PDB file of C-alpha atoms in Angstrom:
ATOM      1  CA  MET A   1       8.464 236.257 -68.536  1.00 54.00           C
ATOM      2  CA  MET A   2      11.556 234.144 -67.918  1.00 69.00           C
ATOM      3  CA  SER A   3      10.733 230.522 -67.103  1.00 88.00           C
ATOM      4  CA  LYS A   4      11.009 229.516 -63.453  1.00 95.00           C
ATOM      5  CA  LYS A   5      13.640 227.127 -62.208  1.00 96.00           C
ATOM      6  CA  VAL A   6      12.424 223.604 -61.385  1.00 97.00           C
ATOM      7  CA  ILE A   7      14.071 221.893 -58.393  1.00 97.00           C
ATOM      8  CA  CYS A   8      13.821 218.088 -58.411  1.00 97.00           C
ATOM      9  CA  ILE A   9      14.396 216.272 -55.106  1.00 96.00           C
ATOM     10  CA  GLY A  10      14.943 212.551 -54.542  1.00 95.00           C
ATOM     11  CA  GLU A  11      17.026 209.718 -55.910  1.00 95.00           C
ATOM     12  CA  ALA A  12      19.630 209.528 -58.647  1.00 97.00           C
ATOM     13  CA  LEU A  13      20.741 205.978 -59.362  1.00 96.00           C
ATOM     14  CA  ILE A  14      22.159 203.642 -61.957  1.00 95.00           C
ATOM     15  CA  ASP A  15      19.638 201.633 -63.975  1.00 89.00           C
ATOM     16  CA  PHE A  16      21.118 198.392 -65.243  1.00 90.00           C
ATOM     17  CA  VAL A  17      18.722 197.616 -68.078  1.00 83.00           C
ATOM     18  CA  CYS A  18      18.617 193.990 -69.209  1.00 85.00           C
ATOM     19  CA  THR A  19      18.958 193.435 -72.947  1.00 81.00           C
ATOM     20  CA  ASP A  20      18.256 189.673 -72.860  1.00 78.00           C
ATOM     21  CA  VAL A  21      14.859 188.514 -74.059  1.00 65.00           C
ATOM     22  CA  GLY A  22      13.002 185.878 -72.050  1.00 62.00           C
ATOM     23  CA  GLU A  23      10.466 185.320 -69.297  1.00 62.00           C
ATOM     24  CA  ASN A  24      12.757 184.295 -66.418  1.00 65.00           C
ATOM     25  CA  THR A  25      14.674 187.202 -64.833  1.00 65.00           C
ATOM     26  CA  ALA A  26      17.074 184.771 -63.130  1.00 67.00           C
ATOM     27  CA  ASP A  27      18.325 183.510 -66.506  1.00 71.00           C
ATOM     28  CA  LYS A  28      19.264 186.925 -67.888  1.00 75.00           C
ATOM     29  CA  GLU A  29      22.913 187.960 -68.154  1.00 81.00           C
ATOM     30  CA  VAL A  30      23.489 191.156 -70.154  1.00 86.00           C
ATOM     31  CA  TYR A  31      22.702 194.561 -68.603  1.00 89.00           C
ATOM     32  CA  LEU A  32      23.414 198.060 -69.939  1.00 88.00           C
ATOM     33  CA  ARG A  33      24.376 200.843 -67.549  1.00 92.00           C
ATOM     34  CA  LYS A  34      22.010 203.832 -67.810  1.00 90.00           C
ATOM     35  CA  PRO A  35      21.611 206.942 -65.622  1.00 94.00           C
ATOM     36  CA  GLY A  36      18.293 206.978 -63.778  1.00 92.00           C
ATOM     37  CA  GLY A  37      16.225 207.740 -60.708  1.00 93.00           C
ATOM     38  CA  ALA A  38      12.792 209.312 -61.184  1.00 93.00           C
ATOM     39  CA  PRO A  39      13.527 212.884 -59.966  1.00 96.00           C
ATOM     40  CA  ALA A  40      16.891 212.876 -61.754  1.00 97.00           C
ATOM     41  CA  ASN A  41      15.120 211.808 -64.959  1.00 96.00           C
ATOM     42  CA  VAL A  42      12.627 214.644 -64.537  1.00 97.00           C
ATOM     43  CA  SER A  43      15.404 217.208 -64.104  1.00 98.00           C
ATOM     44  CA  ALA A  44      17.221 215.864 -67.184  1.00 98.00           C
ATOM     45  CA  CYS A  45      14.024 216.097 -69.230  1.00 98.00           C
ATOM     46  CA  ILE A  46      13.556 219.745 -68.280  1.00 98.00           C
ATOM     47  CA  GLY A  47      17.188 220.554 -69.069  1.00 98.00           C
ATOM     48  CA  ARG A  48      17.070 218.688 -72.374  1.00 98.00           C
ATOM     49  CA  LEU A  49      13.968 220.627 -73.439  1.00 98.00           C
ATOM     50  CA  GLY A  50      15.755 223.892 -72.695  1.00 97.00           C
ATOM     51  CA  GLY A  51      14.368 224.639 -69.244  1.00 97.00           C
ATOM     52  CA  ARG A  52      16.113 225.548 -65.987  1.00 97.00           C
ATOM     53  CA  ALA A  53      16.495 222.563 -63.676  1.00 98.00           C
ATOM     54  CA  GLU A  54      18.360 221.743 -60.479  1.00 97.00           C
ATOM     55  CA  PHE A  55      18.709 218.299 -58.867  1.00 97.00           C
ATOM     56  CA  LEU A  56      18.994 217.704 -55.113  1.00 97.00           C
ATOM     57  CA  GLY A  57      19.918 214.242 -53.856  1.00 97.00           C
ATOM     58  CA  ALA A  58      22.746 212.008 -52.656  1.00 98.00           C
ATOM     59  CA  VAL A  59      25.121 209.761 -54.609  1.00 98.00           C
ATOM     60  CA  GLY A  60      28.068 207.649 -53.546  1.00 98.00           C
ATOM     61  CA  ASP A  61      31.622 208.950 -53.521  1.00 98.00           C
ATOM     62  CA  ASP A  62      32.399 206.469 -56.269  1.00 98.00           C
ATOM     63  CA  ALA A  63      32.620 206.114 -60.052  1.00 98.00           C
ATOM     64  CA  PHE A  64      28.853 205.666 -60.427  1.00 98.00           C
ATOM     65  CA  GLY A  65      28.220 208.844 -58.432  1.00 98.00           C
ATOM     66  CA  ASP A  66      30.669 210.789 -60.600  1.00 98.00           C
ATOM     67  CA  TYR A  67      28.992 209.380 -63.709  1.00 98.00           C
ATOM     68  CA  LEU A  68      25.555 210.552 -62.562  1.00 98.00           C
ATOM     69  CA  ILE A  69      26.798 214.053 -61.737  1.00 98.00           C
ATOM     70  CA  ASP A  70      28.626 214.346 -65.057  1.00 98.00           C
ATOM     71  CA  THR A  71      25.579 213.047 -66.937  1.00 98.00           C
ATOM     72  CA  LEU A  72      23.212 215.550 -65.331  1.00 98.00           C
ATOM     73  CA  LYS A  73      25.631 218.321 -66.260  1.00 98.00           C
ATOM     74  CA  THR A  74      25.404 217.270 -69.916  1.00 98.00           C
ATOM     75  CA  TYR A  75      21.628 217.794 -69.675  1.00 98.00           C
ATOM     76  CA  HIS A  76      22.260 221.317 -68.316  1.00 98.00           C
ATOM     77  CA  VAL A  77      20.998 220.402 -64.848  1.00 98.00           C
ATOM     78  CA  GLY A  78      22.397 222.258 -61.839  1.00 97.00           C
ATOM     79  CA  VAL A  79      24.234 219.847 -59.512  1.00 97.00           C
ATOM     80  CA  SER A  80      25.431 222.093 -56.672  1.00 94.00           C
ATOM     81  CA  GLY A  81      22.829 220.525 -54.352  1.00 94.00           C
ATOM     82  CA  ILE A  82      24.047 216.948 -54.858  1.00 97.00           C
ATOM     83  CA  GLN A  83      25.608 215.471 -51.711  1.00 97.00           C
ATOM     84  CA  LYS A  84      28.375 212.848 -51.940  1.00 98.00           C
ATOM     85  CA  VAL A  85      28.169 210.270 -49.143  1.00 98.00           C
ATOM     86  CA  ASN A  86      30.087 207.182 -48.003  1.00 97.00           C
ATOM     87  CA  GLU A  87      27.380 204.692 -49.031  1.00 98.00           C
ATOM     88  CA  PRO A  88      27.674 203.251 -52.565  1.00 98.00           C
ATOM     89  CA  THR A  89      25.504 204.775 -55.277  1.00 98.00           C
ATOM     90  CA  THR A  90      22.026 203.203 -55.457  1.00 97.00           C
ATOM     91  CA  LEU A  91      21.488 200.633 -58.232  1.00 96.00           C
ATOM     92  CA  ALA A  92      18.328 199.336 -59.912  1.00 91.00           C
ATOM     93  CA  PHE A  93      18.279 196.296 -62.165  1.00 89.00           C
ATOM     94  CA  VAL A  94      15.524 196.661 -64.746  1.00 82.00           C
ATOM     95  CA  THR A  95      14.134 193.723 -66.707  1.00 83.00           C
ATOM     96  CA  LEU A  96      11.958 194.560 -69.682  1.00 72.00           C
ATOM     97  CA  GLN A  97       8.945 192.419 -70.491  1.00 69.00           C
ATOM     98  CA  GLU A  98       7.824 191.788 -74.075  1.00 67.00           C
ATOM     99  CA  ASP A  99       5.229 194.604 -73.884  1.00 62.00           C
ATOM    100  CA  GLY A 100       7.892 197.111 -72.773  1.00 57.00           C
ATOM    101  CA  GLU A 101       6.810 197.085 -69.112  1.00 66.00           C
ATOM    102  CA  ARG A 102       9.423 196.656 -66.386  1.00 70.00           C
ATOM    103  CA  GLU A 103      10.394 194.601 -63.379  1.00 79.00           C
ATOM    104  CA  PHE A 104      12.779 196.154 -60.815  1.00 83.00           C
ATOM    105  CA  ILE A 105      15.345 194.800 -58.369  1.00 87.00           C
ATOM    106  CA  PHE A 106      16.744 197.579 -56.144  1.00 90.00           C
ATOM    107  CA  ASN A 107      20.131 197.670 -54.417  1.00 94.00           C
ATOM    108  CA  ARG A 108      19.646 200.766 -52.289  1.00 95.00           C
ATOM    109  CA  GLY A 109      22.563 202.848 -51.076  1.00 96.00           C
ATOM    110  CA  ALA A 110      23.527 206.512 -51.147  1.00 97.00           C
ATOM    111  CA  ASP A 111      20.190 208.116 -52.040  1.00 97.00           C
ATOM    112  CA  ALA A 112      18.833 207.311 -48.540  1.00 96.00           C
ATOM    113  CA  GLU A 113      21.529 209.519 -46.966  1.00 97.00           C
ATOM    114  CA  PHE A 114      20.422 212.855 -48.416  1.00 96.00           C
ATOM    115  CA  ALA A 115      20.271 215.347 -45.551  1.00 94.00           C
ATOM    116  CA  PHE A 116      18.223 218.519 -45.230  1.00 89.00           C
ATOM    117  CA  PRO A 117      20.437 221.341 -46.578  1.00 86.00           C
ATOM    118  CA  GLU A 118      21.727 223.913 -44.085  1.00 79.00           C
ATOM    119  CA  GLN A 119      20.104 226.688 -46.088  1.00 78.00           C
ATOM    120  CA  ASP A 120      16.336 226.550 -46.701  1.00 76.00           C
ATOM    121  CA  VAL A 121      16.073 225.627 -50.394  1.00 81.00           C
ATOM    122  CA  SER A 122      12.759 227.427 -50.802  1.00 77.00           C
ATOM    123  CA  LYS A 123      14.702 230.624 -50.003  1.00 80.00           C
ATOM    124  CA  THR A 124      17.802 229.573 -51.971  1.00 82.00           C
ATOM    125  CA  PHE A 125      15.571 229.182 -55.052  1.00 85.00           C
ATOM    126  CA  PRO A 126      12.762 231.728 -54.546  1.00 82.00           C
ATOM    127  CA  HIS A 127       9.737 231.475 -56.858  1.00 87.00           C
ATOM    128  CA  ALA A 128      10.925 228.064 -58.087  1.00 94.00           C
ATOM    129  CA  ILE A 129       8.801 224.973 -58.722  1.00 97.00           C
ATOM    130  CA  PHE A 130       9.709 222.039 -56.478  1.00 97.00           C
ATOM    131  CA  HIS A 131       9.161 218.503 -57.726  1.00 98.00           C
ATOM    132  CA  PHE A 132       9.173 215.554 -55.333  1.00 97.00           C
ATOM    133  CA  GLY A 133       9.350 212.116 -56.963  1.00 91.00           C
ATOM    134  CA  SER A 134       9.075 209.437 -54.316  1.00 84.00           C
ATOM    135  CA  ALA A 135      10.246 206.069 -55.666  1.00 85.00           C
ATOM    136  CA  THR A 136      12.624 205.635 -52.702  1.00 92.00           C
ATOM    137  CA  ALA A 137      11.988 208.821 -50.701  1.00 93.00           C
ATOM    138  CA  PHE A 138       9.400 207.282 -48.371  1.00 95.00           C
ATOM    139  CA  LEU A 139      11.705 204.426 -47.392  1.00 94.00           C
ATOM    140  CA  GLU A 140      13.873 204.538 -44.277  1.00 93.00           C
ATOM    141  CA  GLY A 141      16.686 207.088 -44.272  1.00 93.00           C
ATOM    142  CA  SER A 142      17.380 210.774 -43.815  1.00 95.00           C
ATOM    143  CA  LEU A 143      16.062 211.435 -47.348  1.00 95.00           C
ATOM    144  CA  GLN A 144      12.506 210.898 -46.055  1.00 94.00           C
ATOM    145  CA  ASP A 145      12.933 213.506 -43.290  1.00 94.00           C
ATOM    146  CA  ALA A 146      14.500 216.003 -45.679  1.00 93.00           C
ATOM    147  CA  TYR A 147      11.756 215.332 -48.221  1.00 93.00           C
ATOM    148  CA  PHE A 148       8.887 216.238 -45.909  1.00 94.00           C
ATOM    149  CA  SER A 149      10.740 219.149 -44.284  1.00 93.00           C
ATOM    150  CA  MET A 150      11.554 220.687 -47.642  1.00 93.00           C
ATOM    151  CA  ALA A 151       7.970 220.328 -48.879  1.00 94.00           C
ATOM    152  CA  GLU A 152       6.648 222.025 -45.736  1.00 93.00           C
ATOM    153  CA  HIS A 153       9.115 224.900 -46.190  1.00 91.00           C
ATOM    154  CA  CYS A 154       8.082 225.217 -49.859  1.00 93.00           C
ATOM    155  CA  ARG A 155       4.412 225.388 -48.907  1.00 91.00           C
ATOM    156  CA  ASP A 156       5.086 227.988 -46.202  1.00 89.00           C
ATOM    157  CA  ASN A 157       7.011 230.131 -48.707  1.00 89.00           C
ATOM    158  CA  GLN A 158       4.308 229.861 -51.408  1.00 89.00           C
ATOM    159  CA  CYS A 159       6.440 227.820 -53.809  1.00 92.00           C
ATOM    160  CA  LEU A 160       4.598 225.473 -56.159  1.00 95.00           C
ATOM    161  CA  VAL A 161       4.954 221.833 -55.052  1.00 97.00           C
ATOM    162  CA  CYS A 162       4.589 218.932 -57.501  1.00 98.00           C
ATOM    163  CA  PHE A 163       4.349 215.317 -56.292  1.00 98.00           C
ATOM    164  CA  ASP A 164       4.652 211.976 -58.113  1.00 97.00           C
ATOM    165  CA  PRO A 165       4.176 208.921 -55.825  1.00 96.00           C
ATOM    166  CA  ASN A 166       6.066 206.673 -58.270  1.00 93.00           C
ATOM    167  CA  TYR A 167       4.891 203.464 -56.564  1.00 94.00           C
ATOM    168  CA  ARG A 168       7.177 200.425 -56.938  1.00 89.00           C
ATOM    169  CA  VAL A 169       5.627 197.209 -55.676  1.00 88.00           C
ATOM    170  CA  ASP A 170       9.110 195.703 -55.159  1.00 84.00           C
ATOM    171  CA  LEU A 171       9.892 198.372 -52.545  1.00 89.00           C
ATOM    172  CA  TRP A 172       6.609 198.201 -50.616  1.00 92.00           C
ATOM    173  CA  LYS A 173       5.679 194.526 -50.365  1.00 89.00           C
ATOM    174  CA  ASN A 174       3.431 193.954 -47.325  1.00 91.00           C
ATOM    175  CA  ARG A 175       3.684 197.674 -46.439  1.00 95.00           C
ATOM    176  CA  LEU A 176       1.151 199.256 -48.768  1.00 95.00           C
ATOM    177  CA  GLU A 177      -0.798 200.983 -45.994  1.00 96.00           C
ATOM    178  CA  ILE A 178       2.363 202.754 -44.813  1.00 96.00           C
ATOM    179  CA  PHE A 179       3.015 203.993 -48.346  1.00 96.00           C
ATOM    180  CA  LYS A 180      -0.587 205.199 -48.706  1.00 96.00           C
ATOM    181  CA  ALA A 181      -0.406 207.107 -45.415  1.00 96.00           C
ATOM    182  CA  LYS A 182       2.795 208.876 -46.476  1.00 96.00           C
ATOM    183  CA  CYS A 183       1.280 209.771 -49.863  1.00 97.00           C
ATOM    184  CA  ASN A 184      -1.854 211.183 -48.205  1.00 96.00           C
ATOM    185  CA  ALA A 185       0.327 213.357 -45.994  1.00 95.00           C
ATOM    186  CA  PHE A 186       2.161 214.610 -49.072  1.00 96.00           C
ATOM    187  CA  PHE A 187      -1.020 215.243 -51.092  1.00 96.00           C
ATOM    188  CA  LYS A 188      -1.827 217.858 -48.432  1.00 96.00           C
ATOM    189  CA  LEU A 189       1.410 219.686 -49.284  1.00 96.00           C
ATOM    190  CA  ALA A 190       1.176 219.431 -53.084  1.00 97.00           C
ATOM    191  CA  ASP A 191      -0.337 221.815 -55.633  1.00 97.00           C
ATOM    192  CA  VAL A 192       0.184 219.494 -58.604  1.00 98.00           C
ATOM    193  CA  VAL A 193      -0.017 215.681 -58.517  1.00 98.00           C
ATOM    194  CA  LYS A 194       0.914 213.185 -61.216  1.00 98.00           C
ATOM    195  CA  VAL A 195      -0.266 209.589 -60.755  1.00 98.00           C
ATOM    196  CA  SER A 196      -0.758 206.586 -62.994  1.00 96.00           C
ATOM    197  CA  GLU A 197      -4.259 205.128 -63.279  1.00 97.00           C
ATOM    198  CA  GLU A 198      -3.143 202.151 -61.166  1.00 96.00           C
ATOM    199  CA  GLU A 199      -1.676 204.442 -58.498  1.00 97.00           C
ATOM    200  CA  LEU A 200      -4.877 206.487 -58.334  1.00 98.00           C
ATOM    201  CA  GLN A 201      -6.939 203.403 -57.510  1.00 98.00           C
ATOM    202  CA  LEU A 202      -4.297 202.057 -55.153  1.00 96.00           C
ATOM    203  CA  LEU A 203      -3.947 205.269 -53.155  1.00 97.00           C
ATOM    204  CA  THR A 204      -7.596 206.387 -53.005  1.00 97.00           C
ATOM    205  CA  ASP A 205      -9.443 203.016 -53.048  1.00 97.00           C
ATOM    206  CA  GLU A 206     -11.686 204.560 -55.703  1.00 97.00           C
ATOM    207  CA  VAL A 207     -12.448 202.771 -58.982  1.00 95.00           C
ATOM    208  CA  SER A 208     -13.590 205.789 -61.005  1.00 97.00           C
ATOM    209  CA  LEU A 209     -11.203 208.504 -62.156  1.00 98.00           C
ATOM    210  CA  ASP A 210     -13.576 211.247 -60.975  1.00 97.00           C
ATOM    211  CA  ALA A 211     -13.888 209.873 -57.451  1.00 98.00           C
ATOM    212  CA  GLY A 212     -10.152 209.183 -57.172  1.00 98.00           C
ATOM    213  CA  CYS A 213      -9.224 212.703 -58.259  1.00 98.00           C
ATOM    214  CA  ASP A 214     -11.873 214.215 -55.994  1.00 98.00           C
ATOM    215  CA  ALA A 215     -10.275 212.460 -53.028  1.00 98.00           C
ATOM    216  CA  ILE A 216      -6.881 213.994 -53.850  1.00 98.00           C
ATOM    217  CA  HIS A 217      -8.367 217.434 -54.578  1.00 98.00           C
ATOM    218  CA  LYS A 218      -9.985 217.394 -51.135  1.00 97.00           C
ATOM    219  CA  LEU A 219      -6.564 216.827 -49.570  1.00 97.00           C
ATOM    220  CA  GLY A 220      -5.130 219.868 -51.327  1.00 93.00           C
ATOM    221  CA  ALA A 221      -3.964 219.408 -54.941  1.00 96.00           C
ATOM    222  CA  SER A 222      -5.223 221.948 -57.509  1.00 96.00           C
ATOM    223  CA  VAL A 223      -4.314 220.003 -60.656  1.00 98.00           C
ATOM    224  CA  ILE A 224      -3.998 216.239 -61.138  1.00 98.00           C
ATOM    225  CA  PHE A 225      -2.588 214.386 -64.130  1.00 98.00           C
ATOM    226  CA  VAL A 226      -3.553 210.704 -64.353  1.00 98.00           C
ATOM    227  CA  THR A 227      -1.431 208.911 -66.948  1.00 97.00           C
ATOM    228  CA  MET A 228      -3.204 205.940 -68.536  1.00 95.00           C
ATOM    229  CA  GLY A 229      -0.727 204.569 -71.105  1.00 90.00           C
ATOM    230  CA  SER A 230      -2.364 204.034 -74.498  1.00 91.00           C
ATOM    231  CA  LYS A 231      -5.634 205.474 -73.127  1.00 94.00           C
ATOM    232  CA  GLY A 232      -4.032 208.893 -72.735  1.00 96.00           C
ATOM    233  CA  CYS A 233      -4.135 211.259 -69.761  1.00 97.00           C
ATOM    234  CA  TYR A 234      -7.001 212.256 -67.497  1.00 98.00           C
ATOM    235  CA  LEU A 235      -6.628 215.922 -66.596  1.00 98.00           C
ATOM    236  CA  SER A 236      -8.480 217.107 -63.508  1.00 98.00           C
ATOM    237  CA  SER A 237      -8.626 220.660 -62.148  1.00 97.00           C
ATOM    238  CA  ARG A 238     -11.011 221.827 -59.441  1.00 94.00           C
ATOM    239  CA  GLN A 239     -13.437 223.017 -62.129  1.00 94.00           C
ATOM    240  CA  ASN A 240     -12.962 220.716 -65.142  1.00 97.00           C
ATOM    241  CA  THR A 241     -11.930 217.231 -66.244  1.00 98.00           C
ATOM    242  CA  LYS A 242     -10.925 215.843 -69.614  1.00 97.00           C
ATOM    243  CA  VAL A 243      -9.415 212.719 -71.174  1.00 97.00           C
ATOM    244  CA  ILE A 244      -6.645 213.679 -73.610  1.00 97.00           C
ATOM    245  CA  SER A 245      -5.834 210.979 -76.164  1.00 95.00           C
ATOM    246  CA  ALA A 246      -2.405 209.366 -76.398  1.00 94.00           C
ATOM    247  CA  PHE A 247      -0.222 209.150 -79.492  1.00 94.00           C
ATOM    248  CA  LYS A 248       0.696 206.012 -81.418  1.00 91.00           C
ATOM    249  CA  ILE A 249       4.169 204.673 -80.646  1.00 87.00           C
ATOM    250  CA  ASN A 250       6.367 201.649 -81.153  1.00 87.00           C
ATOM    251  CA  ALA A 251       7.188 201.001 -77.467  1.00 84.00           C
ATOM    252  CA  ILE A 252      10.663 199.574 -76.921  1.00 82.00           C
ATOM    253  CA  ASP A 253      11.291 200.649 -73.318  1.00 77.00           C
ATOM    254  CA  THR A 254       8.786 202.437 -71.057  1.00 80.00           C
ATOM    255  CA  THR A 255      11.461 203.203 -68.413  1.00 79.00           C
ATOM    256  CA  GLY A 256      11.218 206.908 -67.656  1.00 87.00           C
ATOM    257  CA  ALA A 257       8.016 207.504 -69.658  1.00 92.00           C
ATOM    258  CA  GLY A 258       6.182 208.913 -66.631  1.00 93.00           C
ATOM    259  CA  ASP A 259       9.227 210.961 -65.642  1.00 95.00           C
ATOM    260  CA  ALA A 260       9.411 212.419 -69.148  1.00 96.00           C
ATOM    261  CA  PHE A 261       5.710 213.269 -68.972  1.00 97.00           C
ATOM    262  CA  ILE A 262       5.953 215.202 -65.713  1.00 97.00           C
ATOM    263  CA  GLY A 263       9.291 216.727 -66.735  1.00 98.00           C
ATOM    264  CA  ALA A 264       7.726 218.106 -69.910  1.00 98.00           C
ATOM    265  CA  MET A 265       4.675 219.283 -67.930  1.00 98.00           C
ATOM    266  CA  LEU A 266       6.864 221.154 -65.436  1.00 98.00           C
ATOM    267  CA  TYR A 267       8.875 222.653 -68.300  1.00 98.00           C
ATOM    268  CA  ARG A 268       5.623 224.113 -69.622  1.00 97.00           C
ATOM    269  CA  LEU A 269       4.242 225.118 -66.210  1.00 97.00           C
ATOM    270  CA  ALA A 270       7.477 227.009 -65.482  1.00 97.00           C
ATOM    271  CA  SER A 271       6.609 229.571 -68.157  1.00 95.00           C
ATOM    272  CA  PHE A 272       3.345 230.566 -66.425  1.00 95.00           C
ATOM    273  CA  GLU A 273       2.845 232.805 -63.423  1.00 91.00           C
ATOM    274  CA  SER A 274       1.055 230.036 -61.527  1.00 90.00           C
ATOM    275  CA  VAL A 275      -1.024 226.915 -62.067  1.00 92.00           C
ATOM    276  CA  GLU A 276      -4.091 228.719 -60.718  1.00 89.00           C
ATOM    277  CA  THR A 277      -3.871 231.389 -63.433  1.00 90.00           C
ATOM    278  CA  MET A 278      -3.564 228.853 -66.279  1.00 95.00           C
ATOM    279  CA  THR A 279      -6.719 228.257 -68.296  1.00 96.00           C
ATOM    280  CA  PHE A 280      -7.963 224.700 -68.748  1.00 97.00           C
ATOM    281  CA  SER A 281      -7.111 225.040 -72.445  1.00 97.00           C
ATOM    282  CA  GLU A 282      -3.505 225.928 -71.553  1.00 97.00           C
ATOM    283  CA  LEU A 283      -3.316 222.916 -69.228  1.00 98.00           C
ATOM    284  CA  THR A 284      -4.678 220.717 -72.017  1.00 97.00           C
ATOM    285  CA  ASP A 285      -2.055 221.994 -74.476  1.00 97.00           C
ATOM    286  CA  ALA A 286       0.665 221.309 -71.916  1.00 97.00           C
ATOM    287  CA  VAL A 287      -0.582 217.734 -71.458  1.00 98.00           C
ATOM    288  CA  MET A 288      -0.514 217.134 -75.223  1.00 97.00           C
ATOM    289  CA  PHE A 289       3.077 218.366 -75.381  1.00 97.00           C
ATOM    290  CA  ALA A 290       4.047 216.202 -72.396  1.00 98.00           C
ATOM    291  CA  GLN A 291       2.465 213.145 -74.014  1.00 97.00           C
ATOM    292  CA  LYS A 292       4.522 213.735 -77.157  1.00 96.00           C
ATOM    293  CA  VAL A 293       7.720 213.881 -75.102  1.00 97.00           C
ATOM    294  CA  SER A 294       6.750 210.733 -73.194  1.00 96.00           C
ATOM    295  CA  ALA A 295       5.848 208.896 -76.411  1.00 94.00           C
ATOM    296  CA  THR A 296       9.240 209.752 -77.915  1.00 94.00           C
ATOM    297  CA  VAL A 297      11.057 208.393 -74.836  1.00 93.00           C
ATOM    298  CA  CYS A 298       9.247 205.032 -75.097  1.00 91.00           C
ATOM    299  CA  GLU A 299      10.735 204.419 -78.538  1.00 88.00           C
ATOM    300  CA  LYS A 300      14.350 204.271 -77.316  1.00 86.00           C
ATOM    301  CA  MET A 301      16.294 202.479 -74.573  1.00 79.00           C
ATOM    302  CA  GLY A 302      17.024 204.304 -71.316  1.00 79.00           C
ATOM    303  CA  ALA A 303      15.209 206.993 -69.369  1.00 82.00           C
ATOM    304  CA  MET A 304      17.620 209.903 -69.902  1.00 91.00           C
ATOM    305  CA  THR A 305      19.332 208.799 -73.087  1.00 87.00           C
ATOM    306  CA  ALA A 306      15.976 208.719 -74.923  1.00 89.00           C
ATOM    307  CA  LEU A 307      15.014 212.314 -74.020  1.00 95.00           C
ATOM    308  CA  PRO A 308      14.264 214.604 -76.995  1.00 95.00           C
ATOM    309  CA  THR A 309      14.827 218.333 -77.457  1.00 95.00           C
ATOM    310  CA  GLU A 310      11.826 220.628 -77.875  1.00 96.00           C
ATOM    311  CA  SER A 311      12.558 221.104 -81.572  1.00 95.00           C
ATOM    312  CA  GLU A 312      12.640 217.325 -82.101  1.00 94.00           C
ATOM    313  CA  VAL A 313       9.188 217.077 -80.554  1.00 94.00           C
ATOM    314  CA  GLN A 314       7.739 220.066 -82.386  1.00 93.00           C
ATOM    315  CA  THR A 315       8.978 218.995 -85.829  1.00 93.00           C
ATOM    316  CA  ARG A 316       7.753 215.399 -85.576  1.00 91.00           C
ATOM    317  CA  GLU A 317       4.371 214.214 -86.816  1.00 91.00           C
ATOM    318  CA  PHE A 318       2.305 212.409 -84.177  1.00 94.00           C
ATOM    319  CA  GLU A 319      -0.779 210.301 -84.787  1.00 91.00           C
ATOM    320  CA  VAL A 320      -3.508 210.212 -82.134  1.00 92.00           C
ATOM    321  CA  ILE A 321      -4.756 206.814 -80.952  1.00 88.00           C
ATOM    322  CA  GLY A 322      -8.413 206.595 -81.459  1.00 68.00           C
TER     323      GLY A 322
END
């Protein structure tokens, strides 16, 4: 069976990643330009691994927008659904902490202007997997309307819908309840959900992994992946749960690690008839592969520029933490 196409919807932006070391963000001066945006990263991961990916979103009619389009092309991502708008391309300034974790400052622009395509994308790409990564998609702008409309069309046309809340505290200060309400509405449309351990607690108000996943299953999702950093991944289907150990890495930059994980997962899911027909063992194998891809990304700078090929992942030796 030929692998399905994966359509990734949301923001493409420029990450300016700080290379200065130090505690105070205000004192830092040197930033490297890197292509980014969670759904764009996911599409690039799929393309880099050898899968079929398409990105839908808006960029500015400027040099940064051209750079993002050209970069996605180099990762073999389809770009015919990218809209060029009059707003400048969205920027994110990323400061890395000593443990590899990140702090973000967003300068939002073009991504908010993405408009619902004239032709129903679930019919343009029949039998495709649709991935919605929401770092900016739930903020004000036409992107939010297009995002929900497209997901509803995908559900009505029996396309698989994947959702990653991608919570950024810098974007939702004092508005957490609004974000939670939008996520709950989207959980009802999604077949597959990827959340971090922190997001699971934040969005469900449940402390235990079991209870948190149960809450999301009840809303609609069939399969949930809870990424837990060095503790691995908690895999939850409607019938089974399992903690899958992480691999040892020398973390330099965790930017895009979650995007690489879900990108690699979708790359694997695309080769199956459906998530429902996958055995729990097949889901487990897919998680292990995705964790290897994510681990590899953490050892280099940049979300896209660190992405490996499938052969690079398969030929490398990984050591399990534990």
